[in-house]
């Protein structure tokens, strides 16, 4: 065994370079010392995975069938695949790596191609502090594989035992990412706006790295990619289900080239590093058209890049799929079915407002009405709907576009966002002159939207006459249905939410949900119909608290209460409702 290729735990640093963001259970050092000749059955018993009797029975079967003892232990259900990997690591004094938890470093993965990964059944997953490459293997005792990877990468290699099941899942995922990268490269070669790349350029490390990061983000369903410079290495984070998590680190020496590559793809000025820039590019990944909006910022430690992924292949959802309770859905459906008036959807950025508006358009788009939209950007294309995109540099703003749309004989108008007094005033007037107006506004809850319009300078008598319904919403993560468990929250907290112990669940984490305990997101809502009482309160410039109290008396369910109902249904957790609604109390 070459000293330069395979290191045992005692011979080198074992902490990954990005250990601060890796769960402590991801990389486990062998508990005992390496003892040559130690039998696998002894290790199984020592680790408490099985009794001596069951192990001896498995050994006899293994001898009779001429199979490895470990294989028999798994086939009989005595060991799981991850436990067998732990046993192998302990037996040979190597590390065990839990691939369902470990944060993959795409910089390490890209050191060898997928053909080599499949051939060797081994994946470089990260770096140690001294630059040693960490190699996940189902058979970490295969010295020839370790030596070959060391020669291919030109690095010291440290083998770690991994579950064959987790390794196969990872290789399948990386294969899909590779296919997406090839699609991206092929599209860039064909695009007239891109510089022509020859075959050598396609395989350039930086280009391959950037493409693999984007493809991996799309594969994992990320909505945003953050490429953050630091004092040392550069971090790459994905926002998945509304939560940021670090996925890899980029060596400082590659940071500038990575940002430059993103700028080239976004048609930005790569020589300008002192000013923020905005750009965009489009890709086809897995047969889906994906738009990527890019912003770069000059930060203390260098330029950062922030990519928003807009999947054009996402279909418009129906009202019933939004997750509204029946009463709220009926109120909303009644408001959007009216021939005129304004319906507003409020909430912070990333709360799903556009999805709700698209669902509304889908519900009323029956071909009998002319529907026009002005958006920034157009996130989904809807057949039968005339959609425009704002272009500030060309003078096309929300207000300007909305004014032009009113001359095009529309029945329904959707304004992506009311940002200023001019847009608000035109939208309100349109609602009063026979048009149905749908739009979004940034407020913390539904009643606050009325106060926000008054703050913008819109007269209360116009607001009370024009607005028919206001929806406020947040997105909470949905509990993974495969691993959720009954909540162990204190009785005092359960009592605060009006829940019994049997009604609340909490996240655990498994391979299906990437160990987060959550999979996907759903909305929590409050839908406020503008009744005569509320109109009178608006005219008298009543406080938001007074309007809220009146709306609740008339049956409005607060967002927090909607969230509690979804906790009771086992769909989300108390922690998620706390996270998304605490600021609203």
Coordinates of C-alpha atoms in Angstrom, one line a residue:
X1 CA 0.0 0.0 0.0
X2 CA 1.5 3.3 -1.1
X3 CA 2.0 5.8 1.8
X4 CA 1.2 8.6 -0.6
X5 CA -2.2 7.3 -1.6
X6 CA -4.1 5.7 1.4
X7 CA -3.9 7.3 4.8
X8 CA -5.2 5.7 8.0
X9 CA -6.9 8.0 10.6
X10 CA -3.8 8.4 12.7
X11 CA -1.6 9.4 9.8
X12 CA -3.3 12.7 8.7
X13 CA -5.8 15.3 9.5
X14 CA -9.4 14.0 9.2
X15 CA -11.5 17.1 9.3
X16 CA -12.9 18.2 5.9
X17 CA -12.1 21.7 4.8
X18 CA -15.8 22.6 5.1
X19 CA -16.4 20.7 8.4
X20 CA -18.2 23.6 9.9
X21 CA -21.2 22.9 7.7
X22 CA -21.0 19.1 7.8
X23 CA -23.0 17.3 10.3
X24 CA -20.8 15.6 12.9
X25 CA -22.1 12.2 12.0
X26 CA -21.0 12.5 8.3
X27 CA -17.4 11.3 8.7
X28 CA -16.8 8.9 11.6
X29 CA -13.3 7.8 12.7
X30 CA -12.8 4.1 13.5
X31 CA -13.4 3.6 17.3
X32 CA -10.8 0.8 17.7
X33 CA -7.2 0.3 16.7
X34 CA -6.3 -1.6 13.6
X35 CA -5.8 -5.3 14.6
X36 CA -4.7 -7.5 11.6
X37 CA -6.7 -10.7 11.3
X38 CA -9.7 -9.4 13.1
X39 CA -12.8 -11.2 11.9
X40 CA -15.8 -9.3 10.5
X41 CA -18.2 -11.2 12.9
X42 CA -16.2 -10.0 15.9
X43 CA -16.5 -6.4 14.7
X44 CA -20.3 -6.8 14.3
X45 CA -20.7 -8.1 17.8
X46 CA -18.3 -5.4 19.3
X47 CA -20.3 -2.6 17.6
X48 CA -23.6 -4.1 19.0
X49 CA -25.2 -4.6 15.6
X50 CA -26.0 -8.3 16.3
X51 CA -25.7 -11.1 18.9
X52 CA -22.9 -13.7 18.7
X53 CA -25.4 -16.4 18.0
X54 CA -26.8 -14.7 14.9
X55 CA -23.4 -13.9 13.6
X56 CA -22.2 -17.5 14.0
X57 CA -25.3 -18.7 12.1
X58 CA -24.5 -16.3 9.3
X59 CA -20.9 -17.4 9.2
X60 CA -22.0 -21.0 8.7
X61 CA -24.3 -20.1 5.9
X62 CA -21.6 -18.0 4.3
X63 CA -19.2 -21.0 4.3
X64 CA -21.8 -23.3 2.9
X65 CA -22.8 -20.8 0.1
X66 CA -19.2 -19.6 -0.4
X67 CA -20.3 -16.0 0.0
X68 CA -18.8 -13.2 2.1
X69 CA -20.1 -13.1 5.7
X70 CA -21.1 -9.4 5.3
X71 CA -23.3 -10.2 2.3
X72 CA -25.1 -12.9 4.2
X73 CA -25.6 -10.6 7.2
X74 CA -27.3 -8.1 4.9
X75 CA -29.3 -10.6 3.0
X76 CA -30.7 -12.0 6.3
X77 CA -31.6 -8.5 7.5
X78 CA -29.2 -8.7 10.4
X79 CA -27.2 -5.7 9.1
X80 CA -28.2 -2.7 7.0
X81 CA -25.9 -1.6 4.2
X82 CA -24.7 1.4 6.2
X83 CA -24.0 -0.8 9.2
X84 CA -21.9 -3.1 7.0
X85 CA -19.9 -0.1 5.8
X86 CA -19.3 0.9 9.4
X87 CA -18.1 -2.7 10.2
X88 CA -15.7 -2.6 7.2
X89 CA -14.3 0.7 8.3
X90 CA -13.8 -0.5 11.9
X91 CA -12.2 -3.8 10.8
X92 CA -9.6 -2.1 8.7
X93 CA -9.1 1.1 10.9
X94 CA -10.5 3.4 8.2
X95 CA -13.1 6.2 8.3
X96 CA -16.8 5.6 7.6
X97 CA -18.6 8.3 5.6
X98 CA -22.4 8.7 5.6
X99 CA -23.2 9.9 2.1
X100 CA -26.8 10.7 3.0
X101 CA -25.4 13.4 5.3
X102 CA -22.0 14.4 3.9
X103 CA -22.0 17.7 1.9
X104 CA -20.6 16.9 -1.5
X105 CA -17.9 19.1 -2.8
X106 CA -18.3 19.4 -6.6
X107 CA -14.8 20.6 -6.9
X108 CA -13.6 17.2 -5.7
X109 CA -16.1 15.2 -7.8
X110 CA -15.0 16.9 -11.0
X111 CA -11.4 15.8 -10.5
X112 CA -12.3 12.5 -12.3
X113 CA -14.9 11.9 -15.0
X114 CA -18.1 9.8 -14.6
X115 CA -16.7 6.9 -16.6
X116 CA -14.0 6.5 -14.0
X117 CA -16.4 6.9 -11.1
X118 CA -18.6 4.1 -12.6
X119 CA -15.6 1.9 -13.4
X120 CA -14.1 2.2 -9.9
X121 CA -17.4 2.5 -8.0
X122 CA -15.7 5.3 -6.0
X123 CA -16.5 9.0 -5.7
X124 CA -14.2 11.8 -4.6
X125 CA -16.4 13.7 -2.2
X126 CA -14.3 16.4 -0.5
X127 CA -10.9 17.5 0.7
X128 CA -9.2 17.3 4.0
X129 CA -7.4 20.3 5.5
X130 CA -4.1 19.3 4.1
X131 CA -5.5 19.0 0.6
X132 CA -5.9 15.2 0.7
X133 CA -8.7 13.9 -1.4
X134 CA -11.4 12.0 0.5
X135 CA -12.6 9.0 -1.6
X136 CA -15.9 7.2 -0.8
X137 CA -15.8 3.5 -1.6
X138 CA -17.9 0.5 -0.9
X139 CA -14.6 -1.5 -0.8
X140 CA -12.0 0.8 0.8
X141 CA -9.5 -2.0 0.9
X142 CA -9.1 -2.0 -2.9
X143 CA -5.6 -0.5 -3.0
X144 CA -5.4 -0.6 -6.8
X145 CA -8.4 1.6 -7.1
X146 CA -7.0 4.1 -4.5
X147 CA -3.6 4.2 -6.4
X148 CA -5.3 4.7 -9.8
X149 CA -7.4 7.6 -8.4
X150 CA -4.2 9.1 -6.9
X151 CA -2.5 9.0 -10.3
X152 CA -5.5 10.4 -12.1
X153 CA -5.9 13.3 -9.8
X154 CA -2.3 13.9 -8.8
X155 CA -3.3 14.1 -5.1
X156 CA -2.9 12.1 -1.9
X157 CA -6.0 10.0 -1.5
X158 CA -7.7 8.8 1.7
X159 CA -10.3 6.0 1.4
X160 CA -13.4 6.0 3.5
X161 CA -16.0 3.2 3.7
X162 CA -19.5 4.0 2.4
X163 CA -22.7 2.1 2.1
X164 CA -23.0 0.5 -1.3
X165 CA -26.7 1.6 -1.4
X166 CA -25.8 5.3 -0.7
X167 CA -22.9 5.1 -3.2
X168 CA -25.2 3.8 -6.0
X169 CA -27.8 6.5 -5.3
X170 CA -25.0 9.2 -5.5
X171 CA -23.6 7.8 -8.7
X172 CA -27.0 7.8 -10.3
X173 CA -27.5 11.4 -9.2
X174 CA -24.1 12.4 -10.6
X175 CA -24.9 10.6 -13.9
X176 CA -28.0 12.8 -14.2
X177 CA -26.0 15.9 -13.5
X178 CA -23.4 14.8 -16.1
X179 CA -26.2 14.5 -18.7
X180 CA -27.5 17.9 -17.8
X181 CA -23.9 19.4 -18.1
X182 CA -23.6 17.9 -21.6
X183 CA -26.9 19.5 -22.6
X184 CA -25.7 22.8 -21.2
X185 CA -22.4 22.6 -23.1
X186 CA -24.1 21.5 -26.3
X187 CA -26.5 24.4 -26.1
X188 CA -23.8 26.9 -25.5
X189 CA -21.8 25.7 -28.4
X190 CA -24.8 26.1 -30.7
X191 CA -25.9 29.5 -29.3
X192 CA -25.0 32.4 -31.5
X193 CA -24.6 34.7 -28.5
X194 CA -21.9 32.5 -27.0
X195 CA -18.3 32.4 -27.9
X196 CA -17.5 29.2 -29.9
X197 CA -15.8 26.6 -27.8
X198 CA -13.7 23.8 -29.2
X199 CA -13.6 20.3 -27.6
X200 CA -10.7 21.3 -25.3
X201 CA -12.7 24.3 -24.0
X202 CA -15.7 22.1 -23.2
X203 CA -13.6 20.1 -20.8
X204 CA -11.9 23.1 -19.2
X205 CA -12.0 22.6 -15.4
X206 CA -13.7 25.9 -14.6
X207 CA -16.3 25.6 -17.3
X208 CA -17.1 22.0 -16.3
X209 CA -17.2 23.0 -12.6
X210 CA -19.7 25.9 -13.2
X211 CA -21.9 23.8 -15.4
X212 CA -21.9 21.0 -12.9
X213 CA -22.9 23.4 -10.0
X214 CA -25.8 24.7 -12.1
X215 CA -26.9 21.2 -13.2
X216 CA -26.7 19.9 -9.6
X217 CA -28.8 22.8 -8.3
X218 CA -31.5 22.1 -10.9
X219 CA -31.3 18.4 -10.2
X220 CA -31.9 19.0 -6.4
X221 CA -34.7 21.5 -7.1
X222 CA -32.9 24.5 -5.8
X223 CA -34.4 28.0 -6.4
X224 CA -31.2 29.9 -5.9
X225 CA -27.4 29.4 -6.0
X226 CA -25.2 31.6 -3.9
X227 CA -21.5 31.8 -4.7
X228 CA -20.1 33.6 -1.7
X229 CA -16.4 34.7 -1.4
X230 CA -14.8 34.4 2.0
X231 CA -11.5 35.2 3.7
X232 CA -10.3 31.8 2.6
X233 CA -12.2 29.5 0.1
X234 CA -15.4 30.4 -1.7
X235 CA -18.6 28.7 -0.6
X236 CA -21.4 27.5 -2.9
X237 CA -24.9 27.3 -1.3
X238 CA -28.2 26.1 -2.7
X239 CA -31.6 27.4 -1.5
X240 CA -33.8 24.3 -1.3
X241 CA -37.3 24.5 0.1
X242 CA -36.6 28.1 1.2
X243 CA -33.5 27.2 3.3
X244 CA -29.9 27.8 2.4
X245 CA -27.4 25.0 2.8
X246 CA -23.8 24.8 1.8
X247 CA -23.1 22.2 -0.9
X248 CA -19.4 22.7 -1.7
X249 CA -16.3 24.9 -1.4
X250 CA -14.2 26.3 -4.2
X251 CA -10.5 26.9 -3.8
X252 CA -9.6 30.6 -3.6
X253 CA -7.4 30.2 -6.7
X254 CA -10.5 29.3 -8.8
X255 CA -12.8 31.9 -7.4
X256 CA -12.1 34.7 -9.9
X257 CA -12.4 32.3 -12.9
X258 CA -15.7 30.9 -11.6
X259 CA -17.2 34.3 -11.3
X260 CA -15.8 35.3 -14.7
X261 CA -17.4 32.2 -16.3
X262 CA -20.8 33.1 -14.8
X263 CA -20.4 36.6 -16.1
X264 CA -19.7 35.4 -19.6
X265 CA -22.7 33.1 -19.6
X266 CA -24.8 36.1 -18.4
X267 CA -23.3 38.5 -21.0
X268 CA -21.8 40.8 -18.3
X269 CA -18.7 42.9 -18.4
X270 CA -16.0 40.6 -16.9
X271 CA -13.5 43.5 -16.6
X272 CA -15.9 45.4 -14.2
X273 CA -15.4 44.2 -10.7
X274 CA -16.3 47.3 -8.7
X275 CA -19.9 47.7 -9.5
X276 CA -22.9 45.3 -9.2
X277 CA -24.2 43.8 -12.4
X278 CA -27.3 42.0 -13.5
X279 CA -27.7 39.5 -16.3
X280 CA -29.5 36.3 -17.4
X281 CA -29.1 33.2 -19.5
X282 CA -31.3 30.3 -20.5
X283 CA -30.6 26.6 -20.5
X284 CA -32.4 23.4 -21.5
X285 CA -31.9 20.7 -18.8
X286 CA -33.6 17.4 -19.0
X287 CA -35.9 18.6 -21.7
X288 CA -37.0 21.6 -19.5
X289 CA -36.3 25.2 -20.4
X290 CA -34.7 27.0 -17.4
X291 CA -34.0 30.7 -17.2
X292 CA -31.3 31.9 -14.8
X293 CA -31.2 35.5 -13.5
X294 CA -27.8 36.5 -12.2
X295 CA -26.6 39.3 -9.9
X296 CA -23.0 40.0 -9.0
X297 CA -21.9 42.1 -6.0
X298 CA -18.5 43.5 -5.2
X299 CA -17.9 42.3 -1.6
X300 CA -15.1 42.7 0.9
X301 CA -13.4 39.4 0.0
X302 CA -14.2 39.6 -3.8
X303 CA -17.1 39.3 -6.1
X304 CA -20.1 37.1 -5.3
X305 CA -22.6 35.8 -7.7
X306 CA -26.3 35.0 -7.0
X307 CA -28.3 32.9 -9.4
X308 CA -32.1 32.7 -9.4
X309 CA -33.4 29.6 -11.2
X310 CA -36.8 30.0 -13.0
X311 CA -38.0 26.7 -14.4
X312 CA -40.1 27.3 -17.5
X313 CA -41.2 23.7 -17.5
X314 CA -43.3 24.1 -14.4
X315 CA -47.0 23.9 -15.2
X316 CA -49.5 26.3 -13.8
X317 CA -51.1 24.8 -10.7
X318 CA -54.9 24.6 -10.0
X319 CA -56.5 26.4 -7.1
X320 CA -57.1 23.1 -5.3
X321 CA -53.4 22.3 -5.3
X322 CA -52.3 25.5 -3.5
X323 CA -53.1 24.0 -0.1
X324 CA -55.8 26.5 0.9
X325 CA -58.5 25.3 3.3
X326 CA -61.9 24.9 1.6
X327 CA -63.4 28.1 3.2
X328 CA -60.3 30.2 2.1
X329 CA -60.3 28.7 -1.4
X330 CA -64.0 29.4 -1.9
X331 CA -63.5 33.1 -0.9
X332 CA -60.6 33.5 -3.2
X333 CA -62.4 31.7 -6.1
X334 CA -65.4 34.0 -5.6
X335 CA -63.2 37.1 -5.8
X336 CA -61.4 36.2 -9.0
X337 CA -64.7 35.2 -10.7
X338 CA -66.0 38.7 -10.4
X339 CA -65.9 40.8 -13.6
X340 CA -64.1 43.8 -11.9
X341 CA -62.4 44.8 -8.7
X342 CA -58.9 44.1 -7.4
X343 CA -57.5 41.0 -5.7
X344 CA -54.1 41.4 -4.0
X345 CA -51.7 38.6 -2.9
X346 CA -49.2 39.7 -0.2
X347 CA -46.1 38.3 1.4
X348 CA -42.4 38.6 1.4
X349 CA -40.1 37.6 -1.6
X350 CA -40.2 33.9 -2.2
X351 CA -43.5 33.3 -0.5
X352 CA -45.2 31.9 -3.6
X353 CA -47.3 34.9 -4.5
X354 CA -46.7 34.4 -8.3
X355 CA -47.7 30.8 -8.0
X356 CA -51.0 31.9 -6.5
X357 CA -51.6 34.5 -9.2
X358 CA -50.9 32.0 -11.9
X359 CA -53.3 29.5 -10.4
X360 CA -55.9 32.3 -10.4
X361 CA -55.2 33.0 -14.1
X362 CA -55.5 29.3 -14.9
X363 CA -58.9 29.2 -13.1
X364 CA -60.4 32.1 -15.1
X365 CA -58.7 31.5 -18.4
X366 CA -61.6 30.0 -20.3
X367 CA -61.1 31.9 -23.6
X368 CA -64.0 34.3 -23.0
X369 CA -62.0 37.1 -21.6
X370 CA -58.9 39.0 -22.7
X371 CA -56.1 38.5 -20.1
X372 CA -53.0 40.6 -20.1
X373 CA -50.1 40.5 -17.7
X374 CA -47.0 42.6 -17.0
X375 CA -44.3 40.8 -15.0
X376 CA -40.7 40.9 -13.9
X377 CA -39.8 38.4 -15.1
X378 CA -42.4 36.2 -16.9
X379 CA -41.9 33.1 -14.8
X380 CA -44.3 30.8 -16.7
X381 CA -45.9 30.9 -20.1
X382 CA -49.7 30.5 -20.1
X383 CA -51.5 29.6 -23.3
X384 CA -54.2 32.1 -24.2
X385 CA -52.7 34.8 -21.9
X386 CA -50.9 37.8 -23.4
X387 CA -47.8 38.4 -21.3
X388 CA -45.3 41.3 -21.2
X389 CA -42.0 41.7 -19.3
X390 CA -40.8 44.9 -17.8
X391 CA -37.7 46.4 -19.4
X392 CA -36.6 49.5 -17.3
X393 CA -33.7 50.2 -19.6
X394 CA -36.1 50.6 -22.5
X395 CA -38.5 52.6 -20.5
X396 CA -41.0 49.8 -19.9
X397 CA -41.9 49.9 -16.3
X398 CA -44.9 48.4 -14.4
X399 CA -46.7 51.8 -14.5
X400 CA -45.9 52.4 -18.2
X401 CA -46.9 48.9 -19.3
X402 CA -50.1 49.0 -17.2
X403 CA -51.1 52.3 -18.8
X404 CA -50.5 50.8 -22.3
X405 CA -52.4 47.6 -21.5
X406 CA -55.6 49.6 -20.6
X407 CA -55.7 50.8 -24.2
X408 CA -55.7 47.2 -25.5
X409 CA -59.3 46.3 -24.4
X410 CA -58.4 43.9 -21.6
X411 CA -60.9 42.1 -19.3
X412 CA -58.3 40.9 -16.8
X413 CA -55.0 42.5 -15.9
X414 CA -52.3 41.0 -13.8
X415 CA -49.5 43.3 -12.5
X416 CA -46.5 41.4 -11.2
X417 CA -46.0 43.8 -8.3
X418 CA -47.3 47.2 -7.1
X419 CA -44.1 49.0 -6.2
X420 CA -44.9 52.7 -6.3
X421 CA -47.8 55.2 -6.1
X422 CA -48.2 55.5 -9.8
X423 CA -48.6 51.8 -10.4
X424 CA -51.0 51.5 -7.4
X425 CA -53.1 54.5 -8.6
X426 CA -53.4 53.1 -12.2
X427 CA -54.3 49.6 -10.8
X428 CA -57.0 50.9 -8.5
X429 CA -58.5 53.0 -11.2
X430 CA -58.5 50.1 -13.6
X431 CA -60.4 48.0 -11.0
X432 CA -63.0 50.8 -10.7
X433 CA -63.5 51.1 -14.4
X434 CA -64.6 47.5 -15.1
X435 CA -61.4 45.4 -15.1
X436 CA -60.4 42.6 -12.8
X437 CA -57.0 43.4 -11.5
X438 CA -54.7 40.9 -9.9
X439 CA -51.4 41.9 -8.3
X440 CA -48.9 41.4 -5.4
X441 CA -47.8 43.6 -2.6
X442 CA -45.1 43.3 0.1
X443 CA -46.9 43.3 3.5
X444 CA -46.7 41.0 6.4
X445 CA -50.4 40.1 6.5
X446 CA -53.7 40.8 4.7
X447 CA -55.0 43.7 6.7
X448 CA -51.7 45.5 6.4
X449 CA -52.1 45.7 2.7
X450 CA -54.9 48.3 3.1
X451 CA -52.6 50.5 5.2
X452 CA -49.8 50.1 2.8
X453 CA -51.9 51.5 -0.1
X454 CA -52.9 54.5 2.0
X455 CA -49.2 55.0 2.8
X456 CA -48.5 55.0 -0.9
X457 CA -50.9 58.0 -1.3
X458 CA -54.1 56.2 -2.5
X459 CA -57.2 57.8 -1.1
X460 CA -59.2 55.6 1.3
X461 CA -62.4 56.0 -0.7
X462 CA -60.7 54.6 -3.8
X463 CA -59.2 51.7 -1.8
X464 CA -62.5 50.8 -0.2
X465 CA -64.3 50.8 -3.5
X466 CA -61.7 48.9 -5.6
X467 CA -60.3 46.1 -3.4
X468 CA -62.4 43.0 -3.0
X469 CA -60.1 40.4 -1.6
X470 CA -56.6 40.2 -0.1
X471 CA -54.6 37.0 0.4
X472 CA -51.5 36.8 2.6
X473 CA -49.3 33.8 2.5
X474 CA -46.0 32.1 3.5
X475 CA -44.4 28.9 2.4
X476 CA -43.6 26.2 5.0
X477 CA -41.7 23.0 4.5
X478 CA -43.6 19.8 4.3
X479 CA -42.6 17.0 6.7
X480 CA -41.1 13.9 5.0
X481 CA -43.8 11.3 5.2
X482 CA -41.2 8.5 5.3
X483 CA -39.4 9.6 8.5
X484 CA -41.5 12.0 10.5
X485 CA -42.2 11.0 14.0
X486 CA -44.5 12.1 16.9
X487 CA -43.3 15.4 18.3
X488 CA -41.4 15.5 21.6
X489 CA -42.2 19.2 22.1
X490 CA -42.8 20.3 25.7
X491 CA -46.4 20.2 26.9
X492 CA -46.3 24.0 27.4
X493 CA -45.5 24.5 23.7
X494 CA -48.2 22.1 22.6
X495 CA -50.7 23.8 24.8
X496 CA -49.8 27.2 23.4
X497 CA -50.7 25.9 19.9
X498 CA -53.8 24.1 21.2
X499 CA -52.4 20.7 20.2
X500 CA -52.4 17.3 21.9
X501 CA -49.2 15.3 21.9
X502 CA -50.7 12.8 19.3
X503 CA -51.5 15.7 16.9
X504 CA -47.9 17.1 16.3
X505 CA -45.1 15.6 14.4
X506 CA -41.4 16.6 13.9
X507 CA -38.7 16.0 11.3
X508 CA -36.2 13.2 11.6
X509 CA -34.2 13.0 8.3
X510 CA -33.6 10.1 5.9
X511 CA -32.1 9.5 2.4
X512 CA -35.4 10.4 0.7
X513 CA -35.4 14.0 2.1
X514 CA -31.6 14.5 2.1
X515 CA -31.6 14.1 5.9
X516 CA -33.5 17.4 6.4
X517 CA -36.7 15.8 7.6
X518 CA -38.7 17.9 5.0
X519 CA -39.6 17.4 1.4
X520 CA -41.3 20.1 -0.6
X521 CA -43.2 23.2 0.6
X522 CA -46.8 24.2 0.9
X523 CA -48.6 27.5 1.6
X524 CA -50.3 28.8 4.7
X525 CA -52.8 31.5 4.0
X526 CA -55.2 34.1 5.3
X527 CA -57.9 35.3 2.9
X528 CA -59.7 38.5 3.8
X529 CA -62.8 39.4 1.9
X530 CA -63.5 43.2 2.0
X531 CA -66.9 43.4 3.6
X532 CA -69.0 46.5 4.1
X533 CA -67.8 46.8 7.7
X534 CA -64.1 46.7 6.6
X535 CA -64.9 49.3 3.8
X536 CA -66.3 51.6 6.5
X537 CA -63.2 51.1 8.7
X538 CA -60.9 52.0 5.7
X539 CA -62.9 55.1 5.0
X540 CA -62.5 56.2 8.6
X541 CA -58.8 55.4 8.5
X542 CA -59.1 52.8 11.2
X543 CA -55.9 51.1 12.5
X544 CA -54.7 47.8 11.0
X545 CA -55.4 46.1 14.3
X546 CA -59.1 47.3 14.2
X547 CA -59.4 46.0 10.6
X548 CA -57.8 42.7 11.6
X549 CA -60.2 42.2 14.5
X550 CA -63.2 42.9 12.2
X551 CA -61.9 40.4 9.6
X552 CA -61.4 37.7 12.3
X553 CA -65.0 38.3 13.6
X554 CA -66.3 37.8 10.1
X555 CA -64.5 34.4 9.8
X556 CA -61.0 35.2 8.5
X557 CA -58.6 32.5 9.6
X558 CA -55.2 33.9 10.5
X559 CA -52.1 32.5 8.9
X560 CA -50.8 31.1 12.1
X561 CA -54.1 29.3 12.7
X562 CA -54.0 27.8 9.2
X563 CA -50.5 26.6 10.0
X564 CA -51.6 25.0 13.2
X565 CA -54.4 23.2 11.3
X566 CA -51.7 21.8 9.0
X567 CA -49.5 20.7 11.9
X568 CA -52.6 18.9 13.3
X569 CA -53.0 17.2 9.8
X570 CA -49.3 16.0 10.0
X571 CA -48.2 18.1 7.1
X572 CA -45.7 20.3 8.7
X573 CA -44.1 21.0 12.1
X574 CA -44.5 23.4 15.0
X575 CA -40.9 24.6 14.3
X576 CA -41.9 25.6 10.7
X577 CA -44.9 27.6 11.8
X578 CA -42.8 29.3 14.5
X579 CA -40.1 30.1 11.9
X580 CA -42.5 31.6 9.4
X581 CA -45.1 33.4 11.6
X582 CA -43.3 34.5 14.8
X583 CA -42.6 38.0 13.3
X584 CA -46.4 38.4 12.7
X585 CA -47.4 38.1 16.4

